[in-house]
Amino acid sequence: VLNILSFNRHFYIYGLVALLVIILIKVYFSIPDFAFWIIIVAFLYGLVMPLIVSAYVYDFSDYYSLRWLNQFNLKDKENQKIININAGFDETSFLIKEEFPQSELTVLDFYNPASHTEAAIIRARKVSLVYPNTSKISTNHIPHQDNSADLIFMLSAVHEIRSNDEKILFLKECHRICKPEGKVIMVEHLRDTANFLAFSIGFTHFFSRKVWEKSFKKAGFSSFKERKFTPFMSIFITTP
């Protein structure tokens, strides 16, 4: 939650300034009390509810313990190749290595300052932990051999690829490098009712289940399964 406040502080500053302006208008002009309090409650809801939900989803859940991976019966073993892909803010690579100490972990970062221009991700990169030997990649090419990865993790990252065509190209690359019996595990918020209630207009930063399913199928994946991690977060597991 502290990270969210820090990375998105411009939104909270704008919101508090707008709230102050509304209060000043109420002081100097005649506004019906009912309308005034509706506006105040709406503003406070929009500012506070995302923090409450984020605390629930991240800080007070098992998200960072990775216990939610147990349901997929993933095994740690020698000669297993795991790839973790992030969008410039890496919260999970060290955790994945702890969970799979015998496996070979490669970390890839597809952040592109020309197209990924949101202030939040720029600030996040400045404080992000960097896993040793993290490689910079482009979304249209992952420099790994065909059928070489056993597991590919994409945890709260791929929504930063805003273009649907770019998403499909990126997922095609994931399909290419993943072994036929391998798995791609993606975690994302969705553009759905639960996340609208949590983040109001901010839920447009995410994509719907339909968009993700269509993108994975166009990229060539043969399966697409969803499991919920809290009502606000979805785990997608796919196979080539």
PDB file of C-alpha atoms in Angstrom:
ATOM      1  CA  VAL A   1       0.000   0.000   0.000  1.00  0.00           C
ATOM      2  CA  LEU A   2       2.867   2.372   0.756  1.00  0.00           C
ATOM      3  CA  ASN A   3       4.274   1.598  -2.699  1.00  0.00           C
ATOM      4  CA  ILE A   4       0.915   2.365  -4.303  1.00  0.00           C
ATOM      5  CA  LEU A   5       0.702   5.688  -2.470  1.00  0.00           C
ATOM      6  CA  SER A   6       4.234   6.556  -3.497  1.00  0.00           C
ATOM      7  CA  PHE A   7       4.009   5.518  -7.152  1.00  0.00           C
ATOM      8  CA  ASN A   8       0.554   7.061  -7.715  1.00  0.00           C
ATOM      9  CA  ARG A   9       0.949  10.117  -5.501  1.00  0.00           C
ATOM     10  CA  HIS A  10       0.017  12.464  -8.358  1.00  0.00           C
ATOM     11  CA  PHE A  11      -3.510  10.978  -8.423  1.00  0.00           C
ATOM     12  CA  TYR A  12      -3.915  11.436  -4.676  1.00  0.00           C
ATOM     13  CA  ILE A  13      -2.604  15.002  -4.840  1.00  0.00           C
ATOM     14  CA  TYR A  14      -5.089  15.825  -7.625  1.00  0.00           C
ATOM     15  CA  GLY A  15      -7.886  14.177  -5.660  1.00  0.00           C
ATOM     16  CA  LEU A  16      -7.128  16.066  -2.437  1.00  0.00           C
ATOM     17  CA  VAL A  17      -6.860  19.374  -4.338  1.00  0.00           C
ATOM     18  CA  ALA A  18     -10.223  18.707  -5.996  1.00  0.00           C
ATOM     19  CA  LEU A  19     -11.709  17.863  -2.604  1.00  0.00           C
ATOM     20  CA  LEU A  20     -10.394  21.138  -1.169  1.00  0.00           C
ATOM     21  CA  VAL A  21     -11.879  23.092  -4.082  1.00  0.00           C
ATOM     22  CA  ILE A  22     -15.281  21.477  -3.499  1.00  0.00           C
ATOM     23  CA  ILE A  23     -15.154  22.392   0.195  1.00  0.00           C
ATOM     24  CA  LEU A  24     -14.243  26.007  -0.664  1.00  0.00           C
ATOM     25  CA  ILE A  25     -17.114  26.177  -3.137  1.00  0.00           C
ATOM     26  CA  LYS A  26     -19.440  24.948  -0.411  1.00  0.00           C
ATOM     27  CA  VAL A  27     -18.132  27.656   1.948  1.00  0.00           C
ATOM     28  CA  TYR A  28     -18.534  30.553  -0.488  1.00  0.00           C
ATOM     29  CA  PHE A  29     -21.485  29.423  -2.557  1.00  0.00           C
ATOM     30  CA  SER A  30     -24.828  27.828  -1.864  1.00  0.00           C
ATOM     31  CA  ILE A  31     -24.724  24.095  -2.516  1.00  0.00           C
ATOM     32  CA  PRO A  32     -27.421  21.762  -1.193  1.00  0.00           C
ATOM     33  CA  ASP A  33     -26.078  19.711   1.698  1.00  0.00           C
ATOM     34  CA  PHE A  34     -27.293  16.456   0.159  1.00  0.00           C
ATOM     35  CA  ALA A  35     -25.401  17.034  -3.116  1.00  0.00           C
ATOM     36  CA  PHE A  36     -22.309  18.233  -1.245  1.00  0.00           C
ATOM     37  CA  TRP A  37     -22.065  15.123   0.911  1.00  0.00           C
ATOM     38  CA  ILE A  38     -22.668  12.804  -2.039  1.00  0.00           C
ATOM     39  CA  ILE A  39     -19.695  14.404  -3.792  1.00  0.00           C
ATOM     40  CA  ILE A  40     -17.527  14.249  -0.660  1.00  0.00           C
ATOM     41  CA  VAL A  41     -18.330  10.573  -0.036  1.00  0.00           C
ATOM     42  CA  ALA A  42     -17.699   9.729  -3.708  1.00  0.00           C
ATOM     43  CA  PHE A  43     -14.284  11.424  -3.618  1.00  0.00           C
ATOM     44  CA  LEU A  44     -13.289   9.740  -0.357  1.00  0.00           C
ATOM     45  CA  TYR A  45     -14.461   6.365  -1.674  1.00  0.00           C
ATOM     46  CA  GLY A  46     -12.344   6.812  -4.805  1.00  0.00           C
ATOM     47  CA  LEU A  47      -9.274   7.725  -2.755  1.00  0.00           C
ATOM     48  CA  VAL A  48      -9.534   5.219   0.091  1.00  0.00           C
ATOM     49  CA  MET A  49     -11.168   2.086  -1.365  1.00  0.00           C
ATOM     50  CA  PRO A  50      -8.264   1.222  -3.737  1.00  0.00           C
ATOM     51  CA  LEU A  51      -5.900   1.278  -0.758  1.00  0.00           C
ATOM     52  CA  ILE A  52      -8.167  -0.964   1.335  1.00  0.00           C
ATOM     53  CA  VAL A  53      -8.540  -3.499  -1.483  1.00  0.00           C
ATOM     54  CA  SER A  54      -4.821  -3.407  -2.268  1.00  0.00           C
ATOM     55  CA  ALA A  55      -4.004  -4.048   1.390  1.00  0.00           C
ATOM     56  CA  TYR A  56      -6.365  -7.029   1.309  1.00  0.00           C
ATOM     57  CA  VAL A  57      -5.042  -8.437  -1.979  1.00  0.00           C
ATOM     58  CA  TYR A  58      -1.326  -7.913  -1.376  1.00  0.00           C
ATOM     59  CA  ASP A  59      -0.387  -7.102   2.224  1.00  0.00           C
ATOM     60  CA  PHE A  60      -2.826  -9.349   4.106  1.00  0.00           C
ATOM     61  CA  SER A  61      -3.055 -12.283   1.726  1.00  0.00           C
ATOM     62  CA  ASP A  62      -0.648 -15.046   0.723  1.00  0.00           C
ATOM     63  CA  TYR A  63       0.297 -13.293  -2.517  1.00  0.00           C
ATOM     64  CA  TYR A  64       3.934 -12.732  -1.563  1.00  0.00           C
ATOM     65  CA  SER A  65       4.262 -16.088   0.177  1.00  0.00           C
ATOM     66  CA  LEU A  66       3.446 -17.767  -3.169  1.00  0.00           C
ATOM     67  CA  ARG A  67       1.310 -20.336  -1.352  1.00  0.00           C
ATOM     68  CA  TRP A  68      -1.297 -19.914  -4.078  1.00  0.00           C
ATOM     69  CA  LEU A  69       1.085 -21.825  -6.363  1.00  0.00           C
ATOM     70  CA  ASN A  70       0.476 -25.010  -4.359  1.00  0.00           C
ATOM     71  CA  GLN A  71      -2.788 -25.651  -6.207  1.00  0.00           C
ATOM     72  CA  PHE A  72      -0.849 -26.196  -9.455  1.00  0.00           C
ATOM     73  CA  ASN A  73       1.404 -28.953  -8.065  1.00  0.00           C
ATOM     74  CA  LEU A  74       4.557 -27.353  -9.445  1.00  0.00           C
ATOM     75  CA  LYS A  75       7.772 -29.157  -8.557  1.00  0.00           C
ATOM     76  CA  ASP A  76      11.228 -27.787  -7.918  1.00  0.00           C
ATOM     77  CA  LYS A  77      13.870 -29.838  -9.709  1.00  0.00           C
ATOM     78  CA  GLU A  78      17.277 -29.589 -11.267  1.00  0.00           C
ATOM     79  CA  ASN A  79      17.470 -28.694 -14.965  1.00  0.00           C
ATOM     80  CA  GLN A  80      14.064 -27.006 -14.769  1.00  0.00           C
ATOM     81  CA  LYS A  81      14.122 -23.633 -16.512  1.00  0.00           C
ATOM     82  CA  ILE A  82      11.898 -20.893 -15.077  1.00  0.00           C
ATOM     83  CA  ILE A  83      11.460 -17.462 -16.637  1.00  0.00           C
ATOM     84  CA  ASN A  84       9.959 -14.553 -14.704  1.00  0.00           C
ATOM     85  CA  ILE A  85       8.915 -11.577 -16.831  1.00  0.00           C
ATOM     86  CA  ASN A  86       8.274  -8.126 -15.390  1.00  0.00           C
ATOM     87  CA  ALA A  87       7.476  -4.637 -16.640  1.00  0.00           C
ATOM     88  CA  GLY A  88      10.305  -2.828 -14.893  1.00  0.00           C
ATOM     89  CA  PHE A  89       9.139  -3.348 -11.306  1.00  0.00           C
ATOM     90  CA  ASP A  90      10.249  -6.697  -9.922  1.00  0.00           C
ATOM     91  CA  GLU A  91       8.650  -7.798  -6.640  1.00  0.00           C
ATOM     92  CA  THR A  92       8.697 -11.542  -7.191  1.00  0.00           C
ATOM     93  CA  SER A  93      11.959 -12.918  -8.632  1.00  0.00           C
ATOM     94  CA  PHE A  94      13.723 -13.374  -5.292  1.00  0.00           C
ATOM     95  CA  LEU A  95      10.553 -15.001  -3.925  1.00  0.00           C
ATOM     96  CA  ILE A  96      10.321 -17.395  -6.881  1.00  0.00           C
ATOM     97  CA  LYS A  97      13.963 -18.390  -6.422  1.00  0.00           C
ATOM     98  CA  GLU A  98      13.268 -19.181  -2.753  1.00  0.00           C
ATOM     99  CA  GLU A  99      10.305 -21.313  -3.812  1.00  0.00           C
ATOM    100  CA  PHE A 100      12.295 -23.122  -6.539  1.00  0.00           C
ATOM    101  CA  PRO A 101      15.914 -23.142  -5.304  1.00  0.00           C
ATOM    102  CA  GLN A 102      17.057 -26.037  -7.524  1.00  0.00           C
ATOM    103  CA  SER A 103      15.590 -24.632 -10.720  1.00  0.00           C
ATOM    104  CA  GLU A 104      17.343 -22.237 -13.069  1.00  0.00           C
ATOM    105  CA  LEU A 105      15.658 -18.823 -12.887  1.00  0.00           C
ATOM    106  CA  THR A 106      15.987 -16.230 -15.642  1.00  0.00           C
ATOM    107  CA  VAL A 107      14.454 -12.777 -15.213  1.00  0.00           C
ATOM    108  CA  LEU A 108      13.363 -10.643 -18.158  1.00  0.00           C
ATOM    109  CA  ASP A 109      12.236  -6.997 -18.174  1.00  0.00           C
ATOM    110  CA  PHE A 110      10.177  -5.737 -21.145  1.00  0.00           C
ATOM    111  CA  TYR A 111       9.862  -2.132 -19.912  1.00  0.00           C
ATOM    112  CA  ASN A 112      10.096   0.322 -22.824  1.00  0.00           C
ATOM    113  CA  PRO A 113      10.292   4.009 -21.806  1.00  0.00           C
ATOM    114  CA  ALA A 114       8.971   5.054 -25.223  1.00  0.00           C
ATOM    115  CA  SER A 115       5.656   3.224 -24.868  1.00  0.00           C
ATOM    116  CA  HIS A 116       5.314   2.479 -21.143  1.00  0.00           C
ATOM    117  CA  THR A 117       5.066   6.085 -20.036  1.00  0.00           C
ATOM    118  CA  GLU A 118       2.850   5.979 -16.934  1.00  0.00           C
ATOM    119  CA  ALA A 119       4.298   7.970 -14.040  1.00  0.00           C
ATOM    120  CA  ALA A 120       3.654   5.118 -11.581  1.00  0.00           C
ATOM    121  CA  ILE A 121       5.860   2.602 -13.395  1.00  0.00           C
ATOM    122  CA  ILE A 122       8.613   5.187 -13.898  1.00  0.00           C
ATOM    123  CA  ARG A 123       8.698   5.845 -10.138  1.00  0.00           C
ATOM    124  CA  ALA A 124       8.490   2.131  -9.363  1.00  0.00           C
ATOM    125  CA  ARG A 125      11.590   1.402 -11.447  1.00  0.00           C
ATOM    126  CA  LYS A 126      13.649   3.780  -9.319  1.00  0.00           C
ATOM    127  CA  VAL A 127      13.123   1.693  -6.166  1.00  0.00           C
ATOM    128  CA  SER A 128      12.676  -1.779  -7.647  1.00  0.00           C
ATOM    129  CA  LEU A 129      14.943  -4.612  -6.583  1.00  0.00           C
ATOM    130  CA  VAL A 130      16.863  -5.948  -9.573  1.00  0.00           C
ATOM    131  CA  TYR A 131      17.460  -9.682  -9.711  1.00  0.00           C
ATOM    132  CA  PRO A 132      21.033 -10.536 -10.769  1.00  0.00           C
ATOM    133  CA  ASN A 133      21.560 -10.743 -14.526  1.00  0.00           C
ATOM    134  CA  THR A 134      18.081  -9.464 -15.363  1.00  0.00           C
ATOM    135  CA  SER A 135      17.880  -9.071 -19.149  1.00  0.00           C
ATOM    136  CA  LYS A 136      16.166  -6.285 -21.038  1.00  0.00           C
ATOM    137  CA  ILE A 137      13.910  -7.536 -23.825  1.00  0.00           C
ATOM    138  CA  SER A 138      11.406  -6.143 -26.294  1.00  0.00           C
ATOM    139  CA  THR A 139       7.825  -7.382 -26.334  1.00  0.00           C
ATOM    140  CA  ASN A 140       8.169  -8.675 -29.895  1.00  0.00           C
ATOM    141  CA  HIS A 141      11.255 -10.800 -29.271  1.00  0.00           C
ATOM    142  CA  ILE A 142      12.380 -12.936 -26.333  1.00  0.00           C
ATOM    143  CA  PRO A 143      15.986 -14.035 -26.956  1.00  0.00           C
ATOM    144  CA  HIS A 144      15.544 -17.670 -25.924  1.00  0.00           C
ATOM    145  CA  GLN A 145      15.419 -20.873 -27.906  1.00  0.00           C
ATOM    146  CA  ASP A 146      12.165 -22.514 -28.987  1.00  0.00           C
ATOM    147  CA  ASN A 147      10.648 -24.924 -26.454  1.00  0.00           C
ATOM    148  CA  SER A 148      13.229 -24.096 -23.794  1.00  0.00           C
ATOM    149  CA  ALA A 149      11.210 -22.939 -20.746  1.00  0.00           C
ATOM    150  CA  ASP A 150       9.349 -25.174 -18.314  1.00  0.00           C
ATOM    151  CA  LEU A 151       7.563 -22.362 -16.456  1.00  0.00           C
ATOM    152  CA  ILE A 152       6.955 -18.750 -17.415  1.00  0.00           C
ATOM    153  CA  PHE A 153       5.672 -16.357 -14.741  1.00  0.00           C
ATOM    154  CA  MET A 154       4.050 -13.023 -15.565  1.00  0.00           C
ATOM    155  CA  LEU A 155       2.840 -11.588 -12.272  1.00  0.00           C
ATOM    156  CA  SER A 156       0.917  -8.291 -12.438  1.00  0.00           C
ATOM    157  CA  ALA A 157       2.991  -7.156 -15.398  1.00  0.00           C
ATOM    158  CA  VAL A 158       1.461  -7.787 -18.814  1.00  0.00           C
ATOM    159  CA  HIS A 159      -1.362  -5.234 -18.435  1.00  0.00           C
ATOM    160  CA  GLU A 160       1.374  -2.611 -18.946  1.00  0.00           C
ATOM    161  CA  ILE A 161       1.330  -3.654 -22.614  1.00  0.00           C
ATOM    162  CA  ARG A 162      -1.558  -1.440 -23.657  1.00  0.00           C
ATOM    163  CA  SER A 163      -1.823  -2.401 -27.337  1.00  0.00           C
ATOM    164  CA  ASN A 164      -3.739  -5.608 -28.055  1.00  0.00           C
ATOM    165  CA  ASP A 165      -1.593  -6.307 -31.121  1.00  0.00           C
ATOM    166  CA  GLU A 166       1.561  -5.894 -29.025  1.00  0.00           C
ATOM    167  CA  LYS A 167       0.119  -8.220 -26.356  1.00  0.00           C
ATOM    168  CA  ILE A 168      -0.520 -10.922 -28.947  1.00  0.00           C
ATOM    169  CA  LEU A 169       3.019 -10.609 -30.373  1.00  0.00           C
ATOM    170  CA  PHE A 170       4.441 -10.875 -26.859  1.00  0.00           C
ATOM    171  CA  LEU A 171       2.313 -13.923 -26.012  1.00  0.00           C
ATOM    172  CA  LYS A 172       3.351 -15.554 -29.297  1.00  0.00           C
ATOM    173  CA  GLU A 173       6.942 -15.244 -28.112  1.00  0.00           C
ATOM    174  CA  CYS A 174       5.993 -16.822 -24.784  1.00  0.00           C
ATOM    175  CA  HIS A 175       4.302 -19.632 -26.701  1.00  0.00           C
ATOM    176  CA  ARG A 176       7.403 -20.128 -28.847  1.00  0.00           C
ATOM    177  CA  ILE A 177       9.865 -20.473 -25.963  1.00  0.00           C
ATOM    178  CA  CYS A 178       7.618 -22.559 -23.694  1.00  0.00           C
ATOM    179  CA  LYS A 179       7.933 -26.336 -23.854  1.00  0.00           C
ATOM    180  CA  PRO A 180       4.822 -28.163 -25.132  1.00  0.00           C
ATOM    181  CA  GLU A 181       4.266 -29.577 -21.627  1.00  0.00           C
ATOM    182  CA  GLY A 182       5.306 -26.319 -19.953  1.00  0.00           C
ATOM    183  CA  LYS A 183       3.078 -23.743 -18.281  1.00  0.00           C
ATOM    184  CA  VAL A 184       2.606 -19.997 -18.454  1.00  0.00           C
ATOM    185  CA  ILE A 185       1.213 -18.513 -15.226  1.00  0.00           C
ATOM    186  CA  MET A 186      -0.127 -14.981 -15.332  1.00  0.00           C
ATOM    187  CA  VAL A 187      -1.682 -13.004 -12.467  1.00  0.00           C
ATOM    188  CA  GLU A 188      -3.803  -9.943 -13.233  1.00  0.00           C
ATOM    189  CA  HIS A 189      -6.596  -7.754 -11.984  1.00  0.00           C
ATOM    190  CA  LEU A 190      -9.490  -7.734 -14.459  1.00  0.00           C
ATOM    191  CA  ARG A 191     -11.722  -5.054 -15.871  1.00  0.00           C
ATOM    192  CA  ASP A 192     -14.783  -6.432 -14.115  1.00  0.00           C
ATOM    193  CA  THR A 193     -17.419  -5.500 -11.537  1.00  0.00           C
ATOM    194  CA  ALA A 194     -15.327  -6.354  -8.475  1.00  0.00           C
ATOM    195  CA  ASN A 195     -12.407  -4.225  -9.621  1.00  0.00           C
ATOM    196  CA  PHE A 196     -14.724  -1.392 -10.636  1.00  0.00           C
ATOM    197  CA  LEU A 197     -16.087  -1.346  -7.084  1.00  0.00           C
ATOM    198  CA  ALA A 198     -12.508  -1.400  -5.801  1.00  0.00           C
ATOM    199  CA  PHE A 199     -10.789   1.063  -8.125  1.00  0.00           C
ATOM    200  CA  SER A 200     -13.705   2.949  -9.771  1.00  0.00           C
ATOM    201  CA  ILE A 201     -12.449   4.509 -13.039  1.00  0.00           C
ATOM    202  CA  GLY A 202      -9.002   3.061 -12.339  1.00  0.00           C
ATOM    203  CA  PHE A 203     -10.267  -0.399 -13.340  1.00  0.00           C
ATOM    204  CA  THR A 204      -9.820   0.690 -16.986  1.00  0.00           C
ATOM    205  CA  HIS A 205      -6.069   0.194 -16.442  1.00  0.00           C
ATOM    206  CA  PHE A 206      -6.801  -3.546 -16.558  1.00  0.00           C
ATOM    207  CA  PHE A 207      -8.238  -5.787 -19.279  1.00  0.00           C
ATOM    208  CA  SER A 208     -11.251  -8.082 -19.273  1.00  0.00           C
ATOM    209  CA  ARG A 209     -11.104 -11.861 -19.139  1.00  0.00           C
ATOM    210  CA  LYS A 210     -12.459 -11.932 -22.680  1.00  0.00           C
ATOM    211  CA  VAL A 211      -9.552  -9.803 -23.948  1.00  0.00           C
ATOM    212  CA  TRP A 212      -6.978 -12.054 -22.271  1.00  0.00           C
ATOM    213  CA  GLU A 213      -8.606 -15.265 -23.504  1.00  0.00           C
ATOM    214  CA  LYS A 214      -8.780 -13.938 -27.056  1.00  0.00           C
ATOM    215  CA  SER A 215      -5.137 -12.806 -26.916  1.00  0.00           C
ATOM    216  CA  PHE A 216      -3.867 -16.165 -25.638  1.00  0.00           C
ATOM    217  CA  LYS A 217      -5.845 -18.076 -28.253  1.00  0.00           C
ATOM    218  CA  LYS A 218      -4.561 -15.830 -31.047  1.00  0.00           C
ATOM    219  CA  ALA A 219      -1.043 -16.424 -29.724  1.00  0.00           C
ATOM    220  CA  GLY A 220      -1.558 -20.162 -30.232  1.00  0.00           C
ATOM    221  CA  PHE A 221      -2.125 -21.441 -26.677  1.00  0.00           C
ATOM    222  CA  SER A 222      -4.270 -24.561 -26.496  1.00  0.00           C
ATOM    223  CA  SER A 223      -5.682 -24.032 -22.989  1.00  0.00           C
ATOM    224  CA  PHE A 224      -6.781 -21.069 -20.885  1.00  0.00           C
ATOM    225  CA  LYS A 225      -7.890 -21.643 -17.304  1.00  0.00           C
ATOM    226  CA  GLU A 226      -8.719 -19.061 -14.656  1.00  0.00           C
ATOM    227  CA  ARG A 227      -8.629 -19.401 -10.888  1.00  0.00           C
ATOM    228  CA  LYS A 228      -9.505 -16.601  -8.515  1.00  0.00           C
ATOM    229  CA  PHE A 229      -7.057 -15.291  -5.960  1.00  0.00           C
ATOM    230  CA  THR A 230      -9.446 -13.135  -3.938  1.00  0.00           C
ATOM    231  CA  PRO A 231     -12.425 -11.632  -5.834  1.00  0.00           C
ATOM    232  CA  PHE A 232     -10.133  -8.941  -7.248  1.00  0.00           C
ATOM    233  CA  MET A 233      -7.296 -10.982  -8.736  1.00  0.00           C
ATOM    234  CA  SER A 234      -7.206 -13.778 -11.295  1.00  0.00           C
ATOM    235  CA  ILE A 235      -4.582 -16.450 -11.885  1.00  0.00           C
ATOM    236  CA  PHE A 236      -4.444 -17.671 -15.475  1.00  0.00           C
ATOM    237  CA  ILE A 237      -2.610 -20.883 -16.293  1.00  0.00           C
ATOM    238  CA  THR A 238      -2.080 -21.785 -19.928  1.00  0.00           C
ATOM    239  CA  THR A 239      -0.199 -24.407 -21.914  1.00  0.00           C
ATOM    240  CA  PRO A 240       1.138 -24.264 -25.474  1.00  0.00           C
TER     241      PRO A 240
END
